[in-house]
C-alpha cells in the first residue's frame, strides 16, 4: 500500500484566556491511496481540530500546532503540510485536498452565487478562463446531482435546501480533482433521508474519481459500508485503529466496546438496551499523563492511572491504546 498522507504525533492546543485547551494530543495515522478512513469520536474529541491543523485552517492565535508532521505525498514529492507557508497551504486546500464542512449554511458565502463560488475555486487553482470555468462548474453541479444545473448556477445559497447546499459544498471540494477529500460530519445538519443521499453520492464520487477520503463523524453506525478503516478518537487521542469489519466484530478498546454497545442494532431480533458509557470525557484544559479513558473504564487497573498507553498492535492490522488489551507487560 502507498500512503498519500502520513500524520505523525500531531499536537494542537488553544491558548485561551482561561487556560490551555489540549485539543489534539499526539495523533498519528496513515491514509493509503484510494482508501476511505473514518474518524469517529464523541463531540469535542479533537476530530475537526486535527483536520483543520493539517490544512492550516485554525485561527492562530489562539490555536497553535505544537508538534508533529503531516506528510502529503503528491506527484511533486513529499511535503510536510505543517511546514508550508500560508500561501502554499492555502493553495493545497481546495486544490490537492478538498474539505467539506459540517454546516453548508455557514461555509458557503451568502452573497455569492453558487456558480461564482465554484468558478472562483477553479480559476484560483487551475489554468482556466471564465467560460471554461463556467462550463466545468455546470458539469460539476450535474455530477453532484443538482437538477437544472444551468439555472442553479446563478442561485444564491439561501435559495437552495440544506441537502442541495451540501451537494454544492461537495462540488466545490472535488472541483479541482483533488487527491484527498476530507468530509467533516457532512451529514450531521441534515435529516436522515438526505443524509443517506449524501452518503451514496459521496461513495459514487469516490469510486468515479478514485480519490482518497477521510470521513469524520460522531456516529459509528454511519461508517459501516462507507469506510475501509476506522480510527476511534477520544480526548484528542486515537484509541483504536482497525479495518471497519474487524472493528465491529472484534472491538478491542473498552471505549470502542462501549460505543458499539450504545449503537441500536438493526440486524438482530434481540432487543438490545440502549446503553451509553457512563461519565463524561475529561476536561481538556487539564493535561493528562495517564489513560484519558481511565475514569470511565470498567477495566482500568493501576498502570492506567500512571502512564498513557501507546497505540500498539493487538493483532495484524489492528491497534489499540490500552494496557488491558495490549498486554500488561508491554
Ligand atoms: N476556537 C477554539 N478555541 C478554544 N478551544 C477550541 C476551539 N475550537 C475547538 N476547541 C476545543 O478543542 C477540542 C476539540 O474540538 P473539536 O476538534 O472541534 O472536536 P470534534 O470535532 O471532535 O467535535 C474541544 O475541547 C474544543 O472545545
Ligand atoms: Mg467537529
CSV table of C-alpha atoms and ligand atoms in Angstrom, one decimal:
chain,number,residue,atom,x,y,z
A,1,UNK,CA,0.0,0.0,0.0
A,2,UNK,CA,1.1,3.5,-0.8
A,3,UNK,CA,0.4,6.2,1.8
A,4,UNK,CA,-0.9,9.5,0.5
A,5,UNK,CA,-1.0,11.2,3.9
A,6,UNK,CA,1.0,10.4,7.0
A,7,UNK,CA,0.2,12.2,10.2
A,8,UNK,CA,2.7,11.7,13.0
A,9,UNK,CA,2.3,12.8,16.6
A,10,UNK,CA,0.2,15.8,15.9
A,11,UNK,CA,-0.3,18.1,18.9
A,12,UNK,CA,-2.6,21.2,18.8
A,13,UNK,CA,-3.5,23.4,21.7
A,14,UNK,CA,-5.6,26.6,22.1
A,15,UNK,CA,-4.1,29.3,24.2
A,16,UNK,CA,-7.4,30.7,25.5
A,17,UNK,CA,-7.8,33.4,28.1
A,18,UNK,CA,-9.0,31.0,30.8
A,19,UNK,CA,-6.4,28.3,30.1
A,20,UNK,CA,-4.8,26.0,27.6
A,21,UNK,CA,-7.1,23.6,25.7
A,22,UNK,CA,-5.3,20.4,24.9
A,23,UNK,CA,-7.3,19.6,21.7
A,24,UNK,CA,-5.1,17.1,19.9
A,25,UNK,CA,-2.7,15.1,22.0
A,26,UNK,CA,-0.4,13.2,19.7
A,27,UNK,CA,-2.4,11.8,16.8
A,28,UNK,CA,-0.8,9.5,14.2
A,29,UNK,CA,-2.4,7.8,11.3
A,30,UNK,CA,-1.8,6.9,7.6
A,31,UNK,CA,-4.2,7.4,4.7
A,32,UNK,CA,-3.5,5.0,1.9
A,33,UNK,CA,-4.1,5.8,-1.7
A,34,UNK,CA,-7.7,5.1,-2.7
A,35,UNK,CA,-8.6,4.4,0.9
A,36,UNK,CA,-11.5,5.8,3.0
A,37,UNK,CA,-10.7,6.4,6.5
A,38,UNK,CA,-13.4,7.2,9.1
A,39,UNK,CA,-12.5,9.1,12.2
A,40,UNK,CA,-15.1,8.5,14.9
A,41,UNK,CA,-15.4,10.1,18.3
A,42,UNK,CA,-17.7,12.0,20.6
A,43,UNK,CA,-18.1,15.7,20.2
A,44,UNK,CA,-15.0,17.6,21.4
A,45,UNK,CA,-12.6,14.6,20.9
A,46,UNK,CA,-10.4,16.6,18.5
A,47,UNK,CA,-11.6,15.4,15.1
A,48,UNK,CA,-12.1,18.7,13.5
A,49,UNK,CA,-9.1,20.4,15.1
A,50,UNK,CA,-6.9,17.5,13.8
A,51,UNK,CA,-8.0,18.0,10.2
A,52,UNK,CA,-8.0,21.8,10.4
A,53,UNK,CA,-4.5,21.7,11.8
A,54,UNK,CA,-3.3,19.7,8.8
A,55,UNK,CA,-4.7,22.3,6.4
A,56,UNK,CA,-3.7,25.4,8.3
A,57,UNK,CA,-7.3,26.4,8.8
A,58,UNK,CA,-7.2,27.2,12.5
A,59,UNK,CA,-7.0,30.8,13.8
A,60,UNK,CA,-3.6,31.4,15.2
A,61,UNK,CA,-3.7,32.7,17.9
A,62,UNK,CA,-5.4,31.1,19.9
A,63,UNK,CA,-4.6,27.8,18.1
A,64,UNK,CA,-1.1,26.5,17.9
A,65,UNK,CA,0.1,23.4,16.2
A,66,UNK,CA,2.9,22.5,18.7
A,67,UNK,CA,4.3,19.3,17.2
A,68,UNK,CA,4.1,16.6,14.6
A,69,UNK,CA,4.2,16.2,10.9
A,70,UNK,CA,1.7,15.8,8.2
A,71,UNK,CA,3.5,14.3,5.2
A,72,UNK,CA,1.5,14.7,2.0
A,73,UNK,CA,2.7,12.6,-0.9
A,74,UNK,CA,1.8,14.0,-4.4
A,75,UNK,CA,3.3,13.7,-7.8
A,76,UNK,CA,5.6,16.5,-6.9
A,77,UNK,CA,7.1,14.5,-4.0
A,78,UNK,CA,6.5,14.5,-0.3
A,79,UNK,CA,5.9,17.7,1.7
A,80,UNK,CA,5.2,18.4,5.4
A,81,UNK,CA,1.9,20.4,5.3
A,82,UNK,CA,2.6,21.7,8.8
A,83,UNK,CA,5.8,23.5,7.5
A,84,UNK,CA,4.3,25.1,4.4
A,85,UNK,CA,4.0,28.9,4.3
A,86,UNK,CA,0.5,30.3,4.4
A,87,UNK,CA,0.1,31.0,0.7
A,88,UNK,CA,1.2,27.4,-0.2
A,89,UNK,CA,-1.0,25.6,2.3
A,90,UNK,CA,-4.0,27.7,1.2
A,91,UNK,CA,-3.3,26.5,-2.4
A,92,UNK,CA,-3.3,22.9,-1.2
A,93,UNK,CA,-6.7,23.5,0.5
A,94,UNK,CA,-9.3,23.4,-2.3
A,95,UNK,CA,-6.7,22.3,-4.8
A,96,UNK,CA,-5.0,19.0,-4.0
A,97,UNK,CA,-7.1,18.5,-0.8
A,98,UNK,CA,-10.8,19.2,-0.8
A,99,UNK,CA,-12.6,19.9,2.5
A,100,UNK,CA,-16.4,19.6,3.1
A,101,UNK,CA,-17.5,21.2,6.3
A,102,UNK,CA,-20.3,20.2,8.6
A,103,UNK,CA,-22.6,23.1,8.1
A,104,UNK,CA,-23.2,24.2,4.5
A,105,UNK,CA,-25.2,27.1,5.8
A,106,UNK,CA,-22.2,28.8,7.2
A,107,UNK,CA,-19.4,27.6,4.9
A,108,UNK,CA,-20.9,28.9,1.7
A,109,UNK,CA,-20.6,32.6,1.1
A,110,UNK,CA,-24.2,34.0,1.3
A,111,UNK,CA,-23.5,36.9,-1.0
A,112,UNK,CA,-22.0,35.0,-3.9
A,113,UNK,CA,-24.0,32.7,-6.3
A,114,UNK,CA,-23.3,29.0,-6.3
A,115,UNK,CA,-21.7,29.4,-9.7
A,116,UNK,CA,-19.4,32.2,-8.6
A,117,UNK,CA,-18.1,30.1,-5.7
A,118,UNK,CA,-17.3,27.1,-7.8
A,119,UNK,CA,-15.7,29.1,-10.6
A,120,UNK,CA,-13.7,31.1,-8.0
A,121,UNK,CA,-12.1,27.8,-6.8
A,122,UNK,CA,-11.5,26.6,-10.4
A,123,UNK,CA,-9.8,29.7,-11.6
A,124,UNK,CA,-7.7,30.1,-8.4
A,125,UNK,CA,-6.3,26.6,-8.6
A,126,UNK,CA,-6.4,25.6,-12.3
A,127,UNK,CA,-5.4,27.3,-15.5
A,128,UNK,CA,-8.9,28.1,-16.9
A,129,UNK,CA,-10.7,31.1,-18.4
A,130,UNK,CA,-14.1,32.1,-17.1
A,131,UNK,CA,-16.0,30.4,-19.9
A,132,UNK,CA,-14.2,27.1,-19.3
A,133,UNK,CA,-14.8,27.5,-15.6
A,134,UNK,CA,-18.5,28.2,-16.1
A,135,UNK,CA,-18.9,25.0,-18.2
A,136,UNK,CA,-16.9,23.0,-15.7
A,137,UNK,CA,-19.0,24.3,-12.8
A,138,UNK,CA,-22.2,23.4,-14.5
A,139,UNK,CA,-20.9,19.9,-15.2
A,140,UNK,CA,-19.9,19.6,-11.5
A,141,UNK,CA,-23.4,20.7,-10.4
A,142,UNK,CA,-24.8,18.0,-12.6
A,143,UNK,CA,-22.3,15.4,-11.3
A,144,UNK,CA,-23.4,16.1,-7.7
A,145,UNK,CA,-27.0,15.5,-8.6
A,146,UNK,CA,-28.3,19.1,-8.7
A,147,UNK,CA,-31.3,19.4,-11.1
A,148,UNK,CA,-31.3,22.2,-13.7
A,149,UNK,CA,-27.6,22.9,-13.1
A,150,UNK,CA,-27.6,25.9,-15.6
A,151,UNK,CA,-30.3,27.5,-13.6
A,152,UNK,CA,-28.8,26.7,-10.2
A,153,UNK,CA,-25.5,28.1,-11.3
A,154,UNK,CA,-27.0,31.6,-10.7
A,155,UNK,CA,-28.7,30.8,-7.5
A,156,UNK,CA,-27.7,32.1,-4.1
A,157,UNK,CA,-27.1,29.6,-1.2
A,158,UNK,CA,-30.3,30.7,0.6
A,159,UNK,CA,-32.4,29.7,-2.4
A,160,UNK,CA,-31.3,26.1,-2.0
A,161,UNK,CA,-32.3,23.4,0.6
A,162,UNK,CA,-29.8,22.1,3.1
A,163,UNK,CA,-29.2,19.0,1.1
A,164,UNK,CA,-28.6,20.9,-2.1
A,165,UNK,CA,-26.2,23.3,-0.3
A,166,UNK,CA,-24.2,20.3,0.9
A,167,UNK,CA,-24.1,19.0,-2.7
A,168,UNK,CA,-22.7,22.4,-3.7
A,169,UNK,CA,-20.1,22.1,-1.0
A,170,UNK,CA,-19.1,18.6,-2.4
A,171,UNK,CA,-18.9,20.1,-5.9
A,172,UNK,CA,-16.5,22.8,-4.6
A,173,UNK,CA,-14.5,20.2,-2.7
A,174,UNK,CA,-14.0,18.0,-5.8
A,175,UNK,CA,-13.8,20.8,-8.4
A,176,UNK,CA,-10.1,20.7,-8.8
A,177,UNK,CA,-9.8,16.8,-8.9
A,178,UNK,CA,-8.1,16.6,-5.5
A,179,UNK,CA,-6.2,13.6,-4.4
A,180,UNK,CA,-7.8,13.7,-0.9
A,181,UNK,CA,-11.3,14.8,0.2
A,182,UNK,CA,-11.9,15.4,3.9
A,183,UNK,CA,-15.5,15.4,4.9
A,184,UNK,CA,-16.1,16.7,8.4
A,185,UNK,CA,-19.6,15.5,9.6
A,186,UNK,CA,-21.0,16.5,6.3
A,187,UNK,CA,-24.4,15.0,7.1
A,188,UNK,CA,-24.9,16.0,10.7
A,189,UNK,CA,-27.0,19.0,9.9
A,190,UNK,CA,-29.3,17.1,7.5
A,191,UNK,CA,-32.3,14.9,8.1
A,192,UNK,CA,-31.9,11.1,7.8
A,193,UNK,CA,-33.2,10.7,4.2
A,194,UNK,CA,-31.0,13.5,2.8
A,195,UNK,CA,-28.1,12.1,4.9
A,196,UNK,CA,-28.4,8.7,3.1
A,197,UNK,CA,-28.5,10.5,-0.3
A,198,UNK,CA,-25.3,12.4,0.5
A,199,UNK,CA,-23.5,9.3,1.7
A,200,UNK,CA,-24.4,7.5,-1.5
A,201,UNK,CA,-23.3,10.5,-3.6
A,202,UNK,CA,-20.1,10.6,-1.7
A,203,UNK,CA,-19.5,6.8,-2.3
A,204,UNK,CA,-20.2,7.2,-6.0
A,205,UNK,CA,-17.9,10.2,-6.5
A,206,UNK,CA,-15.1,8.4,-4.6
A,207,UNK,CA,-15.4,5.5,-6.9
A,208,UNK,CA,-15.6,7.5,-10.0
A,209,UNK,CA,-12.6,9.8,-9.1
A,210,UNK,CA,-10.5,7.2,-7.2
A,211,UNK,CA,-9.9,9.8,-4.5
A,212,UNK,CA,-8.7,9.0,-1.0
A,213,UNK,CA,-11.1,10.2,1.6
A,214,UNK,CA,-11.4,10.9,5.3
A,215,UNK,CA,-14.9,10.9,6.7
A,216,UNK,CA,-15.3,12.4,10.2
A,217,UNK,CA,-18.4,11.5,12.3
A,218,UNK,CA,-19.6,11.1,15.8
A,219,UNK,CA,-21.9,8.3,14.5
A,220,UNK,CA,-20.2,4.9,14.5
A,221,UNK,CA,-23.3,3.5,12.8
A,222,UNK,CA,-22.7,5.6,9.7
A,223,UNK,CA,-19.3,4.2,8.8
A,224,UNK,CA,-20.3,0.6,8.1
A,225,UNK,CA,-20.3,0.2,4.3
A,226,UNK,CA,-18.6,3.5,3.9
A,227,UNK,CA,-15.1,3.3,5.4
A,228,UNK,CA,-12.2,0.8,4.8
A,229,UNK,CA,-10.6,1.7,8.1
A,230,UNK,CA,-11.9,3.4,11.3
A,231,UNK,CA,-9.9,5.4,13.8
A,232,UNK,CA,-11.6,5.9,17.2
A,233,UNK,CA,-10.7,9.2,18.9
A,234,UNK,CA,-11.1,10.1,22.5
A,235,UNK,CA,-9.8,13.2,24.3
A,236,UNK,CA,-7.5,14.2,21.5
A,237,UNK,CA,-6.0,10.7,21.0
A,238,UNK,CA,-6.5,7.7,18.8
A,239,UNK,CA,-7.7,4.8,20.9
A,240,UNK,CA,-8.2,2.2,18.3
A,241,UNK,CA,-7.5,1.7,14.6
A,242,UNK,CA,-8.9,-1.2,12.6
A,243,UNK,CA,-10.5,-2.3,9.3
A,244,UNK,CA,-14.2,-1.5,9.6
A,245,UNK,CA,-15.5,-5.1,9.8
A,246,UNK,CA,-12.8,-6.0,12.3
A,247,UNK,CA,-13.8,-3.1,14.5
A,248,UNK,CA,-17.4,-4.1,14.5
A,249,UNK,CA,-16.8,-7.8,15.1
A,250,UNK,CA,-13.8,-7.6,17.3
A,251,UNK,CA,-13.5,-4.3,19.1
A,252,UNK,CA,-10.6,-4.2,21.5
A,253,UNK,CA,-10.5,-0.9,23.3
A,254,UNK,CA,-13.1,-0.7,26.2
A,255,UNK,CA,-14.1,2.7,24.8
A,256,UNK,CA,-14.9,1.2,21.4
A,257,UNK,CA,-16.7,-1.6,23.0
A,258,UNK,CA,-18.8,1.0,24.9
A,259,UNK,CA,-19.6,2.9,21.7
A,260,UNK,CA,-20.7,-0.2,19.9
A,261,UNK,CA,-22.8,-1.2,22.9
A,262,UNK,CA,-24.6,2.1,22.6
A,263,UNK,CA,-25.5,1.5,18.9
A,264,UNK,CA,-29.0,0.4,18.3
A,265,UNK,CA,-28.8,-3.0,16.4
A,266,UNK,CA,-31.0,-3.3,13.4
A,267,UNK,CA,-29.6,-6.7,12.3
A,268,UNK,CA,-30.9,-8.8,15.2
A,269,UNK,CA,-34.2,-9.6,16.7
A,270,UNK,CA,-32.8,-9.3,20.1
A,271,UNK,CA,-33.9,-6.0,21.6
A,272,UNK,CA,-30.7,-4.6,22.9
A,273,UNK,CA,-31.0,-2.0,25.6
A,274,UNK,CA,-29.5,1.3,24.5
A,275,UNK,CA,-26.6,1.6,26.8
A,276,UNK,CA,-24.3,4.6,26.9
A,277,UNK,CA,-20.9,4.9,28.5
A,278,UNK,CA,-21.2,6.4,32.0
A,279,UNK,CA,-19.4,9.6,32.8
A,280,UNK,CA,-18.1,12.3,30.5
A,281,UNK,CA,-14.9,13.0,28.6
A,282,UNK,CA,-12.2,14.7,30.7
A,283,UNK,CA,-11.7,18.5,30.9
A,284,UNK,CA,-9.4,19.3,28.1
A,285,UNK,CA,-7.8,22.2,30.0
A,286,UNK,CA,-6.1,19.8,32.4
A,287,UNK,CA,-3.1,17.9,31.0
A,288,UNK,CA,-3.5,14.2,31.5
A,289,UNK,CA,-0.4,12.0,31.9
A,290,UNK,CA,-2.3,8.7,32.1
A,291,UNK,CA,-5.0,7.0,30.0
A,292,UNK,CA,-7.7,9.6,29.4
A,293,UNK,CA,-10.4,6.9,29.4
A,294,UNK,CA,-9.4,5.6,32.9
A,295,UNK,CA,-12.2,7.4,34.7
A,296,UNK,CA,-14.9,5.8,32.6
A,297,UNK,CA,-13.2,2.4,32.1
A,298,UNK,CA,-14.5,-0.8,33.7
A,299,UNK,CA,-11.2,-2.5,33.0
A,300,UNK,CA,-8.8,0.2,34.4
A,301,UNK,CA,-6.0,-1.0,36.8
A,302,UNK,CA,-3.0,0.7,38.5
A,303,UNK,CA,-1.0,1.2,35.4
A,304,UNK,CA,-3.8,3.0,33.6
A,305,UNK,CA,-3.6,5.8,36.2
A,306,UNK,CA,0.2,6.0,36.0
A,307,UNK,CA,1.0,6.4,32.3
A,308,UNK,CA,-0.6,6.8,28.9
A,309,UNK,CA,-0.8,3.7,26.7
A,310,UNK,CA,0.7,3.9,23.2
A,311,UNK,CA,-1.3,2.8,20.2
A,312,UNK,CA,0.1,-0.8,19.7
A,313,UNK,CA,-0.7,-3.8,17.6
A,314,UNK,CA,-3.2,-6.1,19.2
A,315,UNK,CA,-3.4,-8.2,16.1
A,316,UNK,CA,-2.4,-7.9,12.5
A,317,UNK,CA,-3.6,-4.5,11.1
A,318,UNK,CA,-5.4,-3.6,14.3
A,319,UNK,CA,-4.1,-1.3,17.0
A,320,UNK,CA,-5.4,-0.2,20.4
A,321,UNK,CA,-4.1,2.2,23.0
A,322,UNK,CA,-5.0,0.2,26.1
A,323,UNK,CA,-2.9,-1.6,28.7
A,324,UNK,CA,-5.7,-4.1,29.3
A,325,UNK,CA,-5.7,-5.4,25.8
A,326,UNK,CA,-2.1,-4.8,24.5
A,327,UNK,CA,-0.5,-6.8,27.4
A,328,UNK,CA,0.1,-5.7,30.9
A,329,UNK,CA,3.8,-6.2,30.4
A,330,UNK,CA,4.3,-4.2,27.2
B,1,LIG,N1,-11.5,28.1,18.7
B,1,LIG,C1,-11.4,27.3,19.8
B,1,LIG,N2,-10.9,27.8,21.0
B,1,LIG,C2,-10.7,27.1,22.1
B,1,LIG,N3,-11.0,25.7,22.1
B,1,LIG,C3,-11.4,25.2,21.0
B,1,LIG,C4,-11.6,25.9,19.8
B,1,LIG,N4,-12.1,25.0,18.8
B,1,LIG,C5,-12.1,23.8,19.4
B,1,LIG,N5,-11.7,23.9,20.7
B,1,LIG,C6,-11.6,22.8,21.6
B,1,LIG,O1,-10.8,21.7,21.1
B,1,LIG,C7,-11.3,20.5,21.4
B,1,LIG,C8,-11.5,19.6,20.2
B,1,LIG,O2,-12.6,20.2,19.4
B,1,LIG,P1,-13.0,19.6,18.0
B,1,LIG,O3,-11.8,19.2,17.2
B,1,LIG,O4,-13.9,20.7,17.4
B,1,LIG,O5,-13.9,18.4,18.4
B,1,LIG,P2,-14.8,17.4,17.5
B,1,LIG,O6,-14.6,17.8,16.1
B,1,LIG,O7,-14.2,16.0,17.7
B,1,LIG,O8,-16.2,17.5,18.0
B,1,LIG,C9,-12.6,20.7,22.2
B,1,LIG,O9,-12.2,20.6,23.6
B,1,LIG,C10,-13.0,22.1,21.8
B,1,LIG,O10,-13.7,22.7,22.9
B,2,LIG,MG1,-16.1,18.6,14.8
